[in-house]
Short mmCIF file of C-alpha atoms and ligand atoms in Angstrom, two decimals:
data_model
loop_
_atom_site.label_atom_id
_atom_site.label_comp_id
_atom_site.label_asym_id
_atom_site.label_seq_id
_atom_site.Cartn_x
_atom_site.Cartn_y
_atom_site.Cartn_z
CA UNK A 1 0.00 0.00 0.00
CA UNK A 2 1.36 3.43 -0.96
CA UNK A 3 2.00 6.17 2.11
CA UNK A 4 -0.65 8.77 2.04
CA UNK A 5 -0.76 11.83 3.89
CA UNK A 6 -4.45 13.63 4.64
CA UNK A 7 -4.10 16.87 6.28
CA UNK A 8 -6.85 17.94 8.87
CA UNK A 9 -9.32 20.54 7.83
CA UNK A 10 -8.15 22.64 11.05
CA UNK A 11 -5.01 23.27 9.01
CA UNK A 12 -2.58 21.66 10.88
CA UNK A 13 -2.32 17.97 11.97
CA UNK A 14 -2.76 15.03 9.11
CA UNK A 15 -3.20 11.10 9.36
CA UNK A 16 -0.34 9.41 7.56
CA UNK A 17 -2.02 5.80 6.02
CA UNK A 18 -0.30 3.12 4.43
CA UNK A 19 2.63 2.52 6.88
CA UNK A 20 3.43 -0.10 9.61
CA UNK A 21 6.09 0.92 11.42
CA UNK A 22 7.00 -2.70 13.01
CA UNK A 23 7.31 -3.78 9.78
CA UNK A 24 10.98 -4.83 8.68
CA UNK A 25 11.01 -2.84 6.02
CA UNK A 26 10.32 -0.21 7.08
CA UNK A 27 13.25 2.48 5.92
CA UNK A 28 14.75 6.09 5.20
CA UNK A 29 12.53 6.08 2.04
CA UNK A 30 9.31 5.68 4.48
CA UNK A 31 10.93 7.65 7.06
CA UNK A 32 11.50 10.64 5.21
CA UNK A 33 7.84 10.84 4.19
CA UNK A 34 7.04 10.60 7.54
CA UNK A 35 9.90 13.26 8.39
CA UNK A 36 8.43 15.68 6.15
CA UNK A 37 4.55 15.35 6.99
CA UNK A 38 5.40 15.77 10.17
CA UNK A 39 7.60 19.10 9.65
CA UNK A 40 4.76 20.53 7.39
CA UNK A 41 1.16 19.28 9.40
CA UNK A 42 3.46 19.14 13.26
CA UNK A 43 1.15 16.74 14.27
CA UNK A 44 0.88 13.25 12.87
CA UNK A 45 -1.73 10.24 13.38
CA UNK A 46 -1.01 7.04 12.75
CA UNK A 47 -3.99 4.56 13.33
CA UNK A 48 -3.50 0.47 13.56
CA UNK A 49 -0.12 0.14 14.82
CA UNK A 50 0.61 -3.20 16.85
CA UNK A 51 4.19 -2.67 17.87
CA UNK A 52 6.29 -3.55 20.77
CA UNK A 53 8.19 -1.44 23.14
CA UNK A 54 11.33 -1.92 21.36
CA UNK A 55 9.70 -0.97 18.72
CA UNK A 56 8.34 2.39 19.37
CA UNK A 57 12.02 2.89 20.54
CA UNK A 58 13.19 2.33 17.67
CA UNK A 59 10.91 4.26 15.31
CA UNK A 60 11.21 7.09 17.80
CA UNK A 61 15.07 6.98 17.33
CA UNK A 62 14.96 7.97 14.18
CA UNK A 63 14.47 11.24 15.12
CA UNK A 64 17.48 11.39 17.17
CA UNK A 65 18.02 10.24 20.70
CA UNK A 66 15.50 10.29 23.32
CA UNK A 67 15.04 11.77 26.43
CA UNK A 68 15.53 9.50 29.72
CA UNK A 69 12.96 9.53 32.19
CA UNK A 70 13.47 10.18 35.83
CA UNK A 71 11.39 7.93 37.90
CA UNK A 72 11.55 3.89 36.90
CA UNK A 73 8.22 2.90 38.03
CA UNK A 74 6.59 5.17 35.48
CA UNK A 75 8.94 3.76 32.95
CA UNK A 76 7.11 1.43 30.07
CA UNK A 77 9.64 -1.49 31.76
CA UNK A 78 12.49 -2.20 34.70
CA UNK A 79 14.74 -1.70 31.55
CA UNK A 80 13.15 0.97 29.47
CA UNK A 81 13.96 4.48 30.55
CA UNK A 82 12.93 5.90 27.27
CA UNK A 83 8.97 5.23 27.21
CA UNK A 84 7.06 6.59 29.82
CA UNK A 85 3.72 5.33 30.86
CA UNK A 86 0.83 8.19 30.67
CA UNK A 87 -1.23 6.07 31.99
CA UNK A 88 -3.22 5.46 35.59
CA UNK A 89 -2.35 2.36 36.20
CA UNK A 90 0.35 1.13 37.97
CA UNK A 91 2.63 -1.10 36.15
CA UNK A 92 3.56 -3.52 38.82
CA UNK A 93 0.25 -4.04 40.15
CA UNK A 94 -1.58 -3.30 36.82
CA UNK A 95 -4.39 -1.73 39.24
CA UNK A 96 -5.91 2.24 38.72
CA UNK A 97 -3.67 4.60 41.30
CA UNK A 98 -4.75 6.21 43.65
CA UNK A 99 -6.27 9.34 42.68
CA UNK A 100 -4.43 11.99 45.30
CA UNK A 101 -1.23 10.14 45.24
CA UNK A 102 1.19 12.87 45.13
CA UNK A 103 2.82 11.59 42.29
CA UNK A 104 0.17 10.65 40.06
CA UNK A 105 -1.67 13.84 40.86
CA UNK A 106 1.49 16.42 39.82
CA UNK A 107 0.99 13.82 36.58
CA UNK A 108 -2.81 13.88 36.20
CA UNK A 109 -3.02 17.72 36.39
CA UNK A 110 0.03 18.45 34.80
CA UNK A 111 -1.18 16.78 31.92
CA UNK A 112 -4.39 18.15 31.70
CA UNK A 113 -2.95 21.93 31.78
CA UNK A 114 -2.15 23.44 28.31
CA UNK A 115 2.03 22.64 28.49
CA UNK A 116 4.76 22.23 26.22
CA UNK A 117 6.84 19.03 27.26
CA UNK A 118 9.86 19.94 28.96
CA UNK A 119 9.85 23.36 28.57
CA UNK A 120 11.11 23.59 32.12
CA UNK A 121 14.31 22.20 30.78
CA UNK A 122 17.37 24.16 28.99
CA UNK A 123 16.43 22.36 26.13
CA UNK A 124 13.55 21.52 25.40
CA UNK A 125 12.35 18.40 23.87
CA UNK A 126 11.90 18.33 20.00
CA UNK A 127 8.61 16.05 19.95
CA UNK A 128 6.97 13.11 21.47
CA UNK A 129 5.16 10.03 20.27
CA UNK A 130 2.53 9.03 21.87
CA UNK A 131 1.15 5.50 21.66
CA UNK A 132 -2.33 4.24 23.36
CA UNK A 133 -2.69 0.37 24.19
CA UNK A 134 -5.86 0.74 26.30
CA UNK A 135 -8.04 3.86 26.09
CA UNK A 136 -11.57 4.73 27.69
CA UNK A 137 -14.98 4.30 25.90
CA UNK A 138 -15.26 7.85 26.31
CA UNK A 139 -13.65 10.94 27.94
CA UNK A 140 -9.36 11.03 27.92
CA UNK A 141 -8.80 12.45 24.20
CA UNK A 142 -5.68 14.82 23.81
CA UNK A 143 -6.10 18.33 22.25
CA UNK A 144 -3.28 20.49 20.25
CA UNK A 145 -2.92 24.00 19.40
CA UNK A 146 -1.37 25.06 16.84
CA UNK A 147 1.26 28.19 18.25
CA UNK A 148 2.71 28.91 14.66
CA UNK A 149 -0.54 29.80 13.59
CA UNK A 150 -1.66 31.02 16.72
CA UNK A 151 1.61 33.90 16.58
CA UNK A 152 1.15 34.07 13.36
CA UNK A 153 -2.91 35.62 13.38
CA UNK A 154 -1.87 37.82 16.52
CA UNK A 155 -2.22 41.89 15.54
CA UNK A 156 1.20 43.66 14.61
CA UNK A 157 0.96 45.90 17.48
CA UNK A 158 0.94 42.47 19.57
CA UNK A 159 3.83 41.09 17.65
CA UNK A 160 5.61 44.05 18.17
CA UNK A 161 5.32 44.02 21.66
CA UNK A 162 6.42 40.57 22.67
CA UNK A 163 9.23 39.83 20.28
CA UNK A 164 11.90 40.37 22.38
CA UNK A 165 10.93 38.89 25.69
CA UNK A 166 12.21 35.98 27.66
CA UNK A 167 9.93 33.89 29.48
CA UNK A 168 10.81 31.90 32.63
CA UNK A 169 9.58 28.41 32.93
CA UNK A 170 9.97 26.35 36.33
CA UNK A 171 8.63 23.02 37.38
CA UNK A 172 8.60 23.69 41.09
CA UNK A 173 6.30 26.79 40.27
CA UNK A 174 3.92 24.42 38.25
CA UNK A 175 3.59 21.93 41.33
CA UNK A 176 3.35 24.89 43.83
CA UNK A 177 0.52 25.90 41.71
CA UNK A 178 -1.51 22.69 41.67
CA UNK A 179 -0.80 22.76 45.41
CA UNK A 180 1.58 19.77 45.74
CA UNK A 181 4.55 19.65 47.98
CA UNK A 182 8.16 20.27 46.65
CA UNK A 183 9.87 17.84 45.80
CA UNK A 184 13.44 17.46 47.57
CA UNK A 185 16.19 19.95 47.00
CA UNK A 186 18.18 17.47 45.37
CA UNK A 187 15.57 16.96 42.49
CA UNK A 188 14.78 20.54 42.43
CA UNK A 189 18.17 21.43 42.17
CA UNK A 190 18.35 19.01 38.32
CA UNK A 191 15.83 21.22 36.99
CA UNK A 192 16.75 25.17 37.94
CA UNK A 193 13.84 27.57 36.69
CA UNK A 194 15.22 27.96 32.74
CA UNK A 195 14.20 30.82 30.68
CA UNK A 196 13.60 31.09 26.86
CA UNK A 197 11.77 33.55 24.02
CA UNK A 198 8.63 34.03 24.55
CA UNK A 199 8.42 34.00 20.13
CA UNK A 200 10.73 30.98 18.72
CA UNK A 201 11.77 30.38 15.22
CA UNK A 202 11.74 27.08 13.92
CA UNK A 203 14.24 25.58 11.89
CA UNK A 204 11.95 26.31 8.90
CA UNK A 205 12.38 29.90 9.65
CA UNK A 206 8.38 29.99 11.35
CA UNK A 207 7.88 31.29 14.27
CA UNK A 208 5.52 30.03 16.87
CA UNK A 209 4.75 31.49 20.60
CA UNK A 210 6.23 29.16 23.36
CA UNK A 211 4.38 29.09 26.32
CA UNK A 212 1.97 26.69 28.38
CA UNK A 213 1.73 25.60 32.35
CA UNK A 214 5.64 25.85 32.86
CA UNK A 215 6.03 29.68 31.89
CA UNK A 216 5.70 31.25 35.09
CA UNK A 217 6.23 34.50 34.44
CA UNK A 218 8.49 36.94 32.33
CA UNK A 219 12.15 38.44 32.37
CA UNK A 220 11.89 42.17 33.83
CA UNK A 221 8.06 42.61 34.20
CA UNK A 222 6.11 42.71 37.00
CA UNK A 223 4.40 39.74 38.01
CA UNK A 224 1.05 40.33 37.89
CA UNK A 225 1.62 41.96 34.27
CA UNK A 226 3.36 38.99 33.18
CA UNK A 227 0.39 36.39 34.54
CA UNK A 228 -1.98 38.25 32.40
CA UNK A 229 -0.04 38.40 29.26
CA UNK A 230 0.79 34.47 29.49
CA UNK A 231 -2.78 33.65 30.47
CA UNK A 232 -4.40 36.02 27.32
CA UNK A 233 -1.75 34.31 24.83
CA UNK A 234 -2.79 30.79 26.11
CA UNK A 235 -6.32 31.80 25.57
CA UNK A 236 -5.79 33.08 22.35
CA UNK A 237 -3.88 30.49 21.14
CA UNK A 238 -6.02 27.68 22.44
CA UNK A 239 -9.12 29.15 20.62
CA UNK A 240 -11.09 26.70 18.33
CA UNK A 241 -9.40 27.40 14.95
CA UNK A 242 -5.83 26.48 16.31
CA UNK A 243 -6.52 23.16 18.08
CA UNK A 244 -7.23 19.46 16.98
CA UNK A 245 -8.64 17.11 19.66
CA UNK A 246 -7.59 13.40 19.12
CA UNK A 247 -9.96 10.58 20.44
CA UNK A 248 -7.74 7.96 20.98
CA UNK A 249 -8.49 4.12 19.60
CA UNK A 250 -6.34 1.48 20.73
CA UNK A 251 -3.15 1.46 18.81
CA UNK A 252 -3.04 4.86 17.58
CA UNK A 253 0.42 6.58 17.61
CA UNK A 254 0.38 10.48 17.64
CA UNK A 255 3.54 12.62 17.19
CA UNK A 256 3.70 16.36 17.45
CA UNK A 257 6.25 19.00 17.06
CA UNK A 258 6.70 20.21 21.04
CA UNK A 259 8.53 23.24 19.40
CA UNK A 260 5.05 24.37 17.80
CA UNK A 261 1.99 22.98 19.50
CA UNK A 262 0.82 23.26 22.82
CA UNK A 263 -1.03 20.22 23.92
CA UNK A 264 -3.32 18.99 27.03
CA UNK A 265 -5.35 15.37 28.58
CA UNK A 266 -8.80 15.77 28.47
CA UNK A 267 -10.63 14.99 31.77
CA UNK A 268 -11.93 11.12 32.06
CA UNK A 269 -13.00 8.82 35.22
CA UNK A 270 -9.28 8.56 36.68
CA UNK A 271 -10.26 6.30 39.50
CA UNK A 272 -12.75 3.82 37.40
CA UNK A 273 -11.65 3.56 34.16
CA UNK A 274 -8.33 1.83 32.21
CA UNK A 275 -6.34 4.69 30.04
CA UNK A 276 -2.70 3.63 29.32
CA UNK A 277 -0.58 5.58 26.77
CA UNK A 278 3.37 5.16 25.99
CA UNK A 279 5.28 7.97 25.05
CA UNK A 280 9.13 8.64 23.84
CA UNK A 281 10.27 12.22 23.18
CA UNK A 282 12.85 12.88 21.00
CA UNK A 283 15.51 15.11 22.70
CA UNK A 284 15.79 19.11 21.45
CA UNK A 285 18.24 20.84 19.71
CA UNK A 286 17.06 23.99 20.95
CA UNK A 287 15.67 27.40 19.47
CA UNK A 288 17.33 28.72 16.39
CA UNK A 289 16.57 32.25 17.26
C1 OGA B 1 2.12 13.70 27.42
C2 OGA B 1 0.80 14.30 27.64
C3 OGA B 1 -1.55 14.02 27.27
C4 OGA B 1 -2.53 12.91 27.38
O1 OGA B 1 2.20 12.48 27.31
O2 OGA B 1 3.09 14.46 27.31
O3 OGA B 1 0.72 15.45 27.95
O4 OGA B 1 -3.62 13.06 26.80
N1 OGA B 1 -0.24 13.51 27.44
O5 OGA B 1 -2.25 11.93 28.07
MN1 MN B 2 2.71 16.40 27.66
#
């Protein structure tokens, strides 16, 4: 079967058909069509994919390396630090967590919040695929906004304004915000509060707004000024014309461009119902800007 590429009537986002990615075969030919959907449309779905871990490693690799994740009970196994469960339930007991387990709550909310992965970090990742192996009858999909276009419909006068300031993203400020306790120093001290352009360019030469639940405020403003700018970008940029919500069906793979998209986990019965996900995130190579 021939790859096809449909783009999304939103205007961003397209469903790539025709590949299999645990197929043998599969090669730079196929991966270069996938390469350059996903540079044009940012966010890519892939339905009927039946691939083991090793698998989505490896697929993900072709992007470049990937990111290792902290904590080894939320990792996909004992010896895979590169997928990381989004998921509530717990891998060695394969029961639903507990709701207000610390832990799982800094991950349920987090997720929920409009964020860009890892912004909190120097570097932020590049993208992440996302890969669902049990998902709920209803409720849990996954929305996107799209912050090149987003940036790009914002007034001149706006434009104008914000093009040369830094924004300062922190973790800790994040959990202080959803009201969990800090972690301890020695983990806060591997992710300092970082601080990047509010407006990055892409290595196409687009430039997309960079913001979500990490920014906590901006270089040399005051505070309360800098709350209300982040929170009326977020709400412009998350209005209906710049997002795509995914409902998930078991063994769809979704990869977006963390450098351009904004993305957040729709609400669904945490403590009742099954929803596990897989993800690997392709580490960044930073803003071009
Ligand atoms: C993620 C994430 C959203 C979801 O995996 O980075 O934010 O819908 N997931 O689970
Ligand atoms: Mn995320």
């Amino acid at each position: 079967m021939p790859v096809t590429v449909h783009p999304f009537a939103i205007g961003f986002g397209a469903e790539i058909r025709g590949l299999e990615l645990s197929d043998p075969v599969f090669d730079g030919d196929s991966f270069e069509i996938w390469r350059k959907a996903w540079e044009t449309h940012r966010v890519l779905v892939l339905h009927d994919q039946f691939f083991t871990d090793r698998q989505h490693i490896a697929f993900s690799e072709w992007f470049g390396p990937l990111e290792e994740f902290p904590d080894p009970k939320d990792w996909a196994a004992d010896d895979l630090p590169n997928i990381l469960r989004v998921s509530n339930v717990d891998r060695r007991t394969d029961t639903i967590k507990d709701v207000d387990e610390p832990g799982h709550k800094s991950f349920t909310l987090g997720t929920s919040d409009w964020h860009t992965d890892s912004s909190y970090l120097k570097v932020p990742c590049k993208g992440s695929l996302l890969y669902s192996r049990e998902v709920p009858a209803s409720g849990g999909d996954t929305m996107f906004a799209n912050m090149e276009a987003a940036y790009a419909a914002l007034p001149d006068k706006r434009k104008a304004d914000i093009a040369h300031l830094e924004v300062v993203h922190d973790f800790h400020w994040t959990r202080r915000r959803f009201g969990l306790p800090p972690r301890s120093p020695e983990v806060q001290a591997k992710t300092p509060a970082v601080t990047h352009p509010l407006v990055w360019t892409l290595p196409t030469g687009a430039k997309a707004l960079l913001i979500g639940s990490h920014a906590c405020t901006i270089v040399g403003m005051e505070e309360g000024v800098a709350r209300k700018l982040l929170d009326e970008l977020t709400e412009w940029a998350t209005q209906p014309q710049f997002t795509y919500r995914h409902s998930w069906r078991v063994g769809d793979l979704v990869m977006w461009d963390n450098r351009c998209t904004m993305h957040r986990a729709m609400p669904y019965e945490l403590a009742n119902v099954r929803r596990v996900l897989q993800r690997t995130t392709v580490v960044g190579d930073g803003p071009v800007a």
